CSV table of C-alpha atoms in Angstrom, one decimal:
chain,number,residue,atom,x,y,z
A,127,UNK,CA,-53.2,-45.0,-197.2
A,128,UNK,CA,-50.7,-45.3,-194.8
A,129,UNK,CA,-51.8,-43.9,-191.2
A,130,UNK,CA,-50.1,-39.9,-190.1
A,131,UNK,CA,-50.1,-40.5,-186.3
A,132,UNK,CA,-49.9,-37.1,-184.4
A,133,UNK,CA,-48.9,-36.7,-180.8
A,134,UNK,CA,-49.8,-33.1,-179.0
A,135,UNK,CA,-47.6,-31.5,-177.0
A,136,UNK,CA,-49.7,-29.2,-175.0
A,137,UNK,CA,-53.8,-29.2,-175.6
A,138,UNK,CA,-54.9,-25.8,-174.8
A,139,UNK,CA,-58.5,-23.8,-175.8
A,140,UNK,CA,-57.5,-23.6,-179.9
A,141,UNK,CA,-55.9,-27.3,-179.9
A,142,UNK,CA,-59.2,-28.7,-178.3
A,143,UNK,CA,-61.8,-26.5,-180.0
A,144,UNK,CA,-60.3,-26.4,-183.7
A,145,UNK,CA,-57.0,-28.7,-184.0
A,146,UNK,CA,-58.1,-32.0,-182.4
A,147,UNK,CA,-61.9,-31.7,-184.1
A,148,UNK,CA,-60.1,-30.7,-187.1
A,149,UNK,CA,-57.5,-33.4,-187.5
A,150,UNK,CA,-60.0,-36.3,-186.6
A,151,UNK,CA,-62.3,-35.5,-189.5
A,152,UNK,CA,-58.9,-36.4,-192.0
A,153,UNK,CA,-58.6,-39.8,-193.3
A,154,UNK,CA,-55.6,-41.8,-192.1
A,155,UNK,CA,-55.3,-39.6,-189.4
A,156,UNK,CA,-54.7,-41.2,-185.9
A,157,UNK,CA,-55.1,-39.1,-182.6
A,158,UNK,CA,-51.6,-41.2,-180.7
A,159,UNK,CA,-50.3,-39.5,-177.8
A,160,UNK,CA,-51.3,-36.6,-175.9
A,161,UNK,CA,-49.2,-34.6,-173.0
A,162,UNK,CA,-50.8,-31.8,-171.3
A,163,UNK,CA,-50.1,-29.7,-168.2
A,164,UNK,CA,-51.1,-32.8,-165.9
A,165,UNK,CA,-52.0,-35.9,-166.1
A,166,UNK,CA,-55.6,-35.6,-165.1
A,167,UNK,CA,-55.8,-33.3,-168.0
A,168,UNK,CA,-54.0,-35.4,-170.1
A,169,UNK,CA,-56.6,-38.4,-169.4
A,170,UNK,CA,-59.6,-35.8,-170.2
A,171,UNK,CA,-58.0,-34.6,-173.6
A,172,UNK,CA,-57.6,-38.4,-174.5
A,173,UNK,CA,-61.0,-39.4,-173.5
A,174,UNK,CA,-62.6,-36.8,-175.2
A,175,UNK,CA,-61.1,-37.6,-178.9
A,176,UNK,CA,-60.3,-41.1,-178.7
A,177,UNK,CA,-56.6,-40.3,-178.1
A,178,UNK,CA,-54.6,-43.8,-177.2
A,179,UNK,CA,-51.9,-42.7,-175.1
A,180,UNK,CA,-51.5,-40.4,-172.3
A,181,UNK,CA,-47.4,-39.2,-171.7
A,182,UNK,CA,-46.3,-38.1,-168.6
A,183,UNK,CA,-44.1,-35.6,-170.2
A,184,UNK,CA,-44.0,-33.4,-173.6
A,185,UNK,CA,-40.5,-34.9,-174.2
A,186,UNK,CA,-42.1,-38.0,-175.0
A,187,UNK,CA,-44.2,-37.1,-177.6
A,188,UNK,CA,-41.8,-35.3,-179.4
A,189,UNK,CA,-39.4,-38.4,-179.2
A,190,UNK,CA,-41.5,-41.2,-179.4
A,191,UNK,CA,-41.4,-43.6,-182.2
A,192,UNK,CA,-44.7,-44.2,-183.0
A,193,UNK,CA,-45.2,-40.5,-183.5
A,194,UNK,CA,-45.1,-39.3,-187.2
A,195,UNK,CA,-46.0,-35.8,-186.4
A,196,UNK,CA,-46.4,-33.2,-183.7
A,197,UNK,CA,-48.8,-30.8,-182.9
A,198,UNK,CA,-47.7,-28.4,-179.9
A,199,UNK,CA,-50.8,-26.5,-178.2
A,200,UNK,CA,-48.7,-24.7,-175.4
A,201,UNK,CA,-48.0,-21.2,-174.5
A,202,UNK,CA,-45.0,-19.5,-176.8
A,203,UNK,CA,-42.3,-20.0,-173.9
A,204,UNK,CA,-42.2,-23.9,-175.2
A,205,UNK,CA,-42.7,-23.5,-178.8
A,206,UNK,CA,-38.7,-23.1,-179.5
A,207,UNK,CA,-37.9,-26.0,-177.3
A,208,UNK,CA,-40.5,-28.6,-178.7
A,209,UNK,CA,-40.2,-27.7,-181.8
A,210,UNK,CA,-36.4,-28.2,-182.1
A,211,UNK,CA,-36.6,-31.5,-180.5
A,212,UNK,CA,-39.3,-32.8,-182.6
A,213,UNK,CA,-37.9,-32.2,-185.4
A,214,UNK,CA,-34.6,-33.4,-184.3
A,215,UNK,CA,-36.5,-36.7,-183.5
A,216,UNK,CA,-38.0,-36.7,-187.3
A,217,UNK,CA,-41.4,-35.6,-186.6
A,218,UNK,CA,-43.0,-32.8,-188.8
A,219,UNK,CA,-44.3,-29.9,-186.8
A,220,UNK,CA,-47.7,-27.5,-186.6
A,221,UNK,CA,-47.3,-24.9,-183.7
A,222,UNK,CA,-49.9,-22.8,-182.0
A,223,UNK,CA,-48.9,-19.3,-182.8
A,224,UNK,CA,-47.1,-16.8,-181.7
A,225,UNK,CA,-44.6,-18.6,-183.3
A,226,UNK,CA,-42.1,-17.5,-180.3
A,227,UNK,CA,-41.5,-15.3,-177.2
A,228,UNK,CA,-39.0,-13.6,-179.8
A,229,UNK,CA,-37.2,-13.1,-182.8
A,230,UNK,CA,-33.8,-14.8,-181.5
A,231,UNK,CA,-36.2,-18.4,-181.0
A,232,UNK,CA,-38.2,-17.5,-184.1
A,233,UNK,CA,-34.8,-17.9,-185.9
A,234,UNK,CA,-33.6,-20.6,-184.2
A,235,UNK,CA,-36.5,-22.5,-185.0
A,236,UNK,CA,-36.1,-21.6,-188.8
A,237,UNK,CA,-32.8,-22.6,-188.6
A,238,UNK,CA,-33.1,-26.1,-187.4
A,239,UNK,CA,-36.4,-26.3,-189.7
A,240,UNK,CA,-34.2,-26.3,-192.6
A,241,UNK,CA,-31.5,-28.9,-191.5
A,242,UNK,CA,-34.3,-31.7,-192.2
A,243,UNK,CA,-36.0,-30.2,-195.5
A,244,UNK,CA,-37.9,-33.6,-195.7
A,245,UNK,CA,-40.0,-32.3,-192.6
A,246,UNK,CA,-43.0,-30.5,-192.4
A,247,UNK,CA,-43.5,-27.1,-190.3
A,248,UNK,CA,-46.5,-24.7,-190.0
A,249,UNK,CA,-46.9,-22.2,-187.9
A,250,UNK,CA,-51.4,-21.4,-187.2
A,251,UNK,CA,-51.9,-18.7,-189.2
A,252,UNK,CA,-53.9,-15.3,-187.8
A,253,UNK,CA,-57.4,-16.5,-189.4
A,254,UNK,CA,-59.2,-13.0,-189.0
A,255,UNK,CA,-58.7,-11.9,-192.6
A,256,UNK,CA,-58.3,-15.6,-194.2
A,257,UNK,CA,-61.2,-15.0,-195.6
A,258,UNK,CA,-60.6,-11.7,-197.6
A,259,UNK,CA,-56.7,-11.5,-197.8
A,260,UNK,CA,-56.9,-12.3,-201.6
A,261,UNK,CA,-59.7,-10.1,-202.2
A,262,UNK,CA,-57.8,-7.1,-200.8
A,263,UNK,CA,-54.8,-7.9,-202.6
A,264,UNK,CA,-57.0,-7.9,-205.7
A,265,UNK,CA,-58.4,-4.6,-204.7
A,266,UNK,CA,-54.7,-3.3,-204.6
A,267,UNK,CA,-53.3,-4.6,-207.4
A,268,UNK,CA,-56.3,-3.2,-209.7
A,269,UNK,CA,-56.0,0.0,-208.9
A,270,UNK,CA,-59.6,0.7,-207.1
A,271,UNK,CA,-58.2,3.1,-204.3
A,272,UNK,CA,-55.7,4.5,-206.6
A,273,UNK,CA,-51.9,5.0,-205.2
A,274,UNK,CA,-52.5,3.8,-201.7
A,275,UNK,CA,-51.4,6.7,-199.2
A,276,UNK,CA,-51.6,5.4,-195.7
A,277,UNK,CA,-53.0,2.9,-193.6
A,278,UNK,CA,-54.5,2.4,-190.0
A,279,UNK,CA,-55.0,-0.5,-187.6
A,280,UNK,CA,-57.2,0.0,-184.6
A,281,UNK,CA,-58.3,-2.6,-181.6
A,282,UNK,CA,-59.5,-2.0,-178.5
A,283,UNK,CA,-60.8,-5.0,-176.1
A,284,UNK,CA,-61.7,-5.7,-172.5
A,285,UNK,CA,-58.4,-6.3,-170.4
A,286,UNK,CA,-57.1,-9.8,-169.9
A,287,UNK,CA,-55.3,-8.7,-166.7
A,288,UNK,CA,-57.6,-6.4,-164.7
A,289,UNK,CA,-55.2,-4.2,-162.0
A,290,UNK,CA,-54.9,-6.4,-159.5
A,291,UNK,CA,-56.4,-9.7,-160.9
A,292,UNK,CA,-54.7,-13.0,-161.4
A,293,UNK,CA,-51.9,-12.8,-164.6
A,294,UNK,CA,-52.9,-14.1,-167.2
A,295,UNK,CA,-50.4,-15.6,-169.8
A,296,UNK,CA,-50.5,-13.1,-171.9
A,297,UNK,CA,-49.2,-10.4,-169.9
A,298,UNK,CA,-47.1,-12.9,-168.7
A,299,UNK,CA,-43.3,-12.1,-169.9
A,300,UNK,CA,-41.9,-15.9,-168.7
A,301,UNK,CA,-45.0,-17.3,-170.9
A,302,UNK,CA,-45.2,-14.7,-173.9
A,303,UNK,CA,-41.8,-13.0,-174.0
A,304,UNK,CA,-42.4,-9.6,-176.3
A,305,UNK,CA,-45.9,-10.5,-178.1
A,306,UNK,CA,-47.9,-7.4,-177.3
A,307,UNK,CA,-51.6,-8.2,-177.5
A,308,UNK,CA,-52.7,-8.8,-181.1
A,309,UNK,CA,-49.3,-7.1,-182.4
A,310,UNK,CA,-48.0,-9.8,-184.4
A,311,UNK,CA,-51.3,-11.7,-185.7
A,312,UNK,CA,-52.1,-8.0,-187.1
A,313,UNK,CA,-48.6,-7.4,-188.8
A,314,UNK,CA,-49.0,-11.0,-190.1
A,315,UNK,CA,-52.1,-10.3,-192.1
A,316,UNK,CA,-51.1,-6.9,-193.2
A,317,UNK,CA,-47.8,-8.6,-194.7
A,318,UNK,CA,-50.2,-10.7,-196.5
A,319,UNK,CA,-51.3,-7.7,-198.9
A,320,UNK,CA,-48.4,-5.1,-198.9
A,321,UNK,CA,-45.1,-6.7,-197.2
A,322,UNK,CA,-42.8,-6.3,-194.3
A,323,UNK,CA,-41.9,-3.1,-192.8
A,324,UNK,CA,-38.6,-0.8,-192.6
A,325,UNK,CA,-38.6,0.6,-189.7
A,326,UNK,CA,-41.2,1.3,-186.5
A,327,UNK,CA,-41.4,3.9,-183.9
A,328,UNK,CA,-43.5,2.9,-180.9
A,329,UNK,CA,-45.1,4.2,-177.6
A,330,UNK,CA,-47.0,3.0,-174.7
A,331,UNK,CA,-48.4,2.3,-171.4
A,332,UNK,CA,-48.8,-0.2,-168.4
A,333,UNK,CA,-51.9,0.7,-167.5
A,334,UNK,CA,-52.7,-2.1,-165.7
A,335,UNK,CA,-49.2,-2.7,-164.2
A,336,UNK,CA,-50.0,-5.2,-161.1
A,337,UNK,CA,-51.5,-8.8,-161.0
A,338,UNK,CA,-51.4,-11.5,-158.7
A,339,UNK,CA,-48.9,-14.7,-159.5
A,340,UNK,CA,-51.6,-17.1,-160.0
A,341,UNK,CA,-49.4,-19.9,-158.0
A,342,UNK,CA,-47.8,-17.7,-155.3
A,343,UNK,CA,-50.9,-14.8,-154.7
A,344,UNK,CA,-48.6,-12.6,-154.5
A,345,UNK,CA,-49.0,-9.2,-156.2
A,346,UNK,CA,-46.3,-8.7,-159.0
A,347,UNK,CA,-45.5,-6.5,-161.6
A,348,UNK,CA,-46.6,-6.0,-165.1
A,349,UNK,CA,-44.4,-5.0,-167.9
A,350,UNK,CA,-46.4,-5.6,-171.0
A,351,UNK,CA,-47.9,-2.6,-172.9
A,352,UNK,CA,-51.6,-2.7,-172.7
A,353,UNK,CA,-51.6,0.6,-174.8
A,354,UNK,CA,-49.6,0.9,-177.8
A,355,UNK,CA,-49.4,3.2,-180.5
A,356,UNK,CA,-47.0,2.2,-183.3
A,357,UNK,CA,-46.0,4.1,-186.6
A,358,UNK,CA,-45.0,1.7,-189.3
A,359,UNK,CA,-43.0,2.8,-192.6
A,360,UNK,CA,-43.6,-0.1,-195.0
A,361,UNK,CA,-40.7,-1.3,-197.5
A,362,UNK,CA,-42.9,-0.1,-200.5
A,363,UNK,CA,-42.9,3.5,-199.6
A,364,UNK,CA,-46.5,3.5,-197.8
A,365,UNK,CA,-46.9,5.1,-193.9
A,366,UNK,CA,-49.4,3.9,-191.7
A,367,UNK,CA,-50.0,3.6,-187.6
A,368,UNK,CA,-51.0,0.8,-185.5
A,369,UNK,CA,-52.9,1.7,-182.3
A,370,UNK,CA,-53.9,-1.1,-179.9
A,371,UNK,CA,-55.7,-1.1,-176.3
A,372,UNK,CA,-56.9,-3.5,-174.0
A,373,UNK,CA,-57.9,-1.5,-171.5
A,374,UNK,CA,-61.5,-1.7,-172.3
A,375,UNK,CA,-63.8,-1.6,-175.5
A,376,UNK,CA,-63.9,1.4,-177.4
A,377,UNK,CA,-67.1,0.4,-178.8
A,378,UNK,CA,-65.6,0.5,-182.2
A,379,UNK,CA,-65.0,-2.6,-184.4
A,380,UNK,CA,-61.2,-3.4,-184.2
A,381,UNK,CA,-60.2,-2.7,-188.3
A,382,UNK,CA,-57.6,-1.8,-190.9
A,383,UNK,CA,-58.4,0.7,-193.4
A,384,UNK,CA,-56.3,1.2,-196.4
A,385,UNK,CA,-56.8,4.8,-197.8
A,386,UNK,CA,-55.9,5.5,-201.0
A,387,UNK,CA,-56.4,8.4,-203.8
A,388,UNK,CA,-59.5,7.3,-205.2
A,389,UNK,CA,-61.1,5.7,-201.7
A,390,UNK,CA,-60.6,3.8,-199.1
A,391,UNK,CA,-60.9,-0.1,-197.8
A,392,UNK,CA,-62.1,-1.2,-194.5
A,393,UNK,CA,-61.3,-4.4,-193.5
A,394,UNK,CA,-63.0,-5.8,-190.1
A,395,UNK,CA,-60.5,-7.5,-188.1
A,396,UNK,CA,-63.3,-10.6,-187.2
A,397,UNK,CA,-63.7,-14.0,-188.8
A,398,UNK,CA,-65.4,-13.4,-191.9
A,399,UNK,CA,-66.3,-9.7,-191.3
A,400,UNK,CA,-67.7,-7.6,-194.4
A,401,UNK,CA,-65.3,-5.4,-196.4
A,402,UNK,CA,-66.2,-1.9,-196.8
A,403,UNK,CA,-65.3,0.4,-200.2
A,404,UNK,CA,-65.5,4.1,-199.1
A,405,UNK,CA,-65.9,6.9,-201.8
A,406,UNK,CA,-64.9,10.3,-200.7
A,407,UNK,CA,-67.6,13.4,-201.9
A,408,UNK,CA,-68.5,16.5,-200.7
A,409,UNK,CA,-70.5,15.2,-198.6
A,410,UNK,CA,-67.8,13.0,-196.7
A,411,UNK,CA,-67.3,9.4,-197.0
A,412,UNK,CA,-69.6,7.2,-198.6
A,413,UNK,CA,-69.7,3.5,-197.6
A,414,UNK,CA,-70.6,0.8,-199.6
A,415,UNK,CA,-70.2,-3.4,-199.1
A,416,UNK,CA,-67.7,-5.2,-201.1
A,417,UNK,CA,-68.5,-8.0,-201.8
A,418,UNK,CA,-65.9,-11.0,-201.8
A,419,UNK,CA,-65.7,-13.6,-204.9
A,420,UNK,CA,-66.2,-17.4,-204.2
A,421,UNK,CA,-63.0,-17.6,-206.4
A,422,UNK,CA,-61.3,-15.5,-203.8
A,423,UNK,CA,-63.0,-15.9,-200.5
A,424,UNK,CA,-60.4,-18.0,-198.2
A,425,UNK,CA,-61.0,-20.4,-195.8
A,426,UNK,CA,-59.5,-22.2,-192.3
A,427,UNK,CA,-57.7,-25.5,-193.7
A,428,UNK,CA,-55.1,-25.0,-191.1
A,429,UNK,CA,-55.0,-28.9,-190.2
A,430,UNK,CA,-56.2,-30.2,-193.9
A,431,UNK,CA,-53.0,-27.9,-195.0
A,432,UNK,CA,-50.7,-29.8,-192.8
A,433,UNK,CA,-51.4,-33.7,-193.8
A,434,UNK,CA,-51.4,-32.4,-197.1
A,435,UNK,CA,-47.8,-31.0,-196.8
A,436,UNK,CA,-46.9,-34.1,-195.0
A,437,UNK,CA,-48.4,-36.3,-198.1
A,438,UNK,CA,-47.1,-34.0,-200.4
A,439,UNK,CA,-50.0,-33.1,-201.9
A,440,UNK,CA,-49.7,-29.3,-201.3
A,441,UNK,CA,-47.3,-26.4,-200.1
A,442,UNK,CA,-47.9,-24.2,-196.8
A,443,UNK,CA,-49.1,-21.6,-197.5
A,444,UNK,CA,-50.6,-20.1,-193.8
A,445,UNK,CA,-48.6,-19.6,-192.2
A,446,UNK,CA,-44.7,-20.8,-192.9
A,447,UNK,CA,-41.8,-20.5,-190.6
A,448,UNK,CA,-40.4,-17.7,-192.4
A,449,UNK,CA,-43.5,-15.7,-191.7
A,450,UNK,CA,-43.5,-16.8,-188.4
A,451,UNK,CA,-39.4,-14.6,-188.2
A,452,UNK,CA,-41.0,-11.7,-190.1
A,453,UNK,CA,-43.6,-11.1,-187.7
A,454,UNK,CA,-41.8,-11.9,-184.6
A,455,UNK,CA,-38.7,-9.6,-186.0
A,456,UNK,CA,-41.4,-6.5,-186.7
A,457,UNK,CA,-42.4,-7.5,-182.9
A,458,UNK,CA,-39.4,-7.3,-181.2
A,459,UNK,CA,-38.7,-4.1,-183.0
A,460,UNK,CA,-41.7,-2.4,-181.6
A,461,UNK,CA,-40.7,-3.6,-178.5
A,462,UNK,CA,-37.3,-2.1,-178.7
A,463,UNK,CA,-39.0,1.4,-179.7
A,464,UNK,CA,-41.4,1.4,-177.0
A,465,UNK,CA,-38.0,0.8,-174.5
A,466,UNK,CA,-36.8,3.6,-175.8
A,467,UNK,CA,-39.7,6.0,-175.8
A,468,UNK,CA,-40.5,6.0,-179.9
A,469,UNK,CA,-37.1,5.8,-181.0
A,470,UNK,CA,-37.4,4.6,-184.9
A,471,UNK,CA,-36.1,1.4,-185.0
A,472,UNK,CA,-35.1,-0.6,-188.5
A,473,UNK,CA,-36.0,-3.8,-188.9
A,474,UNK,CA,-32.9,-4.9,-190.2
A,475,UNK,CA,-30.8,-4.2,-186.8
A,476,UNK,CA,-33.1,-6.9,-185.2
């Protein structure tokens, strides 16, 4: 078997704790270059997993000839720019998600995808339904719930920027451009069982609307929604409503819950959570586990998903570049909405 040798391009939290381990345990897989935020960083990366070379720069990786393929662990802002490069240097390409800081790079990276259909791309898919996405789709297409009639999304979590703390990247608009919390990775799994939407209408809050610059000190403003409530009208007919906070737990799971005619579906946004069937009586709702089939039960084969591509022993699946535009479309169109205090917004103007 001829060796795949993968540069990185960035080694953040998910690159280190799934994507390096991950990749190591493929045969024919060799850890070649690594390039991280500095070179001290660098040298720790490549000591931990064996990695051979340390570049000064991510340019190198992603034109370097003894790379076959790169993986790129940064924050969105560089996902456009490495990716386009690599692949014009004829690497193939996995990307942390979110795919992009917004829809115009999401395209862009698309586009120059498909000028070399010979290379790989893969885009890491949102992994908190994996395990249950066919299993609801089943549920759907079998008529358990009946005509579905709506649907809700709810999270809540502690903030990641604290009034007054240092910025972290998320809330950073350089860093993330229009991702909005867990916006897009929840749109990404609900296109999984029922499709992309028409059109959104969205409102919001900066709640927590200051932060120090973490190089500077200096206190700056905030611009990214840290409550956000978003109505979605699906291309199939079916309404539903998003509503997202990180200004401090709820103490309720973060969930969707499809609610149809004959019941209702609750599906825990967590790694392996339990699905819940809900029967409606006189009595109120009536909750019962539901259980998931071996045959259907998904797993994370994220990295095992990419060789295989590359060997072409298998298709992507999770999560392809074209997903990648759906999501990052349906994001920038809540951000558009939220601009303009909930005016509907259609997907197809993005």
């Amino acid at each position: 078997m001829k060796p795949l040798k993968v540069g990185f391009i960035g080694a953040g939290a998910n690159t280190r704790n799934t994507h390096l381990p991950q990749l190591k345990k493929i045969e024919g897989v060799v850890l070649s270059e690594v390039a991280n935020r500095t070179v001290e960083s660098s040298l720790a990366v490549a000591r931990d997993f064996n990695i051979d070379r340390t570049r000064d720069h991510w340019r190198e990786v992603a034109t370097s000839p003894s790379v076959d393929a790169v993986v790129i662990g940064t924050w969105p802002n560089l996902h456009c720019e490495a990716t386009c490069l690599a692949l014009e240097h004829g690497k193939h390409v996995l990307t942390e998600a979110r795919l992009a800081r917004n829809a115009e790079e999401a395209r862009q990276m698309l586009m120059v995808s498909r000028r070399y259909p010979g290379l790989i791309t893969q885009v890491v898919p949102s992994p908190f339904t994996l395990h249950a996405d066919a299993t609801v789709k089943s549920i759907l297409e079998n008529g358990q719930l009946g005509r579905l009639n709506h649907f809700f999304f709810e999270f809540s979590s502690p903030p990641s920027t604290p009034q007054g703390a240092p910025l972290h990247w998320r809330r950073n608009r350089e860093l993330s451009g229009l991702n909005t919390m867990v916006l897009g990775i929840a749109y990404e799994s609900l296109l999984r069982w029922l499709g992309p939407a028409d059109w959104v209408s969205a409102s919001g809050a900066v709640l927590n609307n200051r932060a120090l610059d973490p190089h500077t000190r200096q206190e700056v403003p905030v611009d990214i929604p840290d409550f956000l409530t978003v109505r979605l009208q699906m291309k199939n007919g079916v309404a539903g409503t998003f509503v997202l906070t990180e200004t401090g737990n709820t103490g309720r799971p973060s969930r969707f819950c499809l609610q149809g005619e004959k019941g209702l579906l609750e599906i825990p946004f967590k790694v392996d959570g339990e699905l819940q069937l809900g029967r409606s009586g006189a009595a109120g709702v009536t909750w019962a586990p539901c259980p998931i089939d071996d045959s259907l039960r998904g797993r994370w084969r994220v990295e095992e998903e990419f060789v295989g591509a590359i060997r072409r022993e298998n298709p992507i699946e999770y999560t392809t570049f074209e997903t990648g535009v759906e999501y990052m479309v349906f994001t920038e169109a809540v951000h558009r909405s939220f601009k303009m205090d909930g005016i509907p917004v259609s997907l197809a103007d993005i």
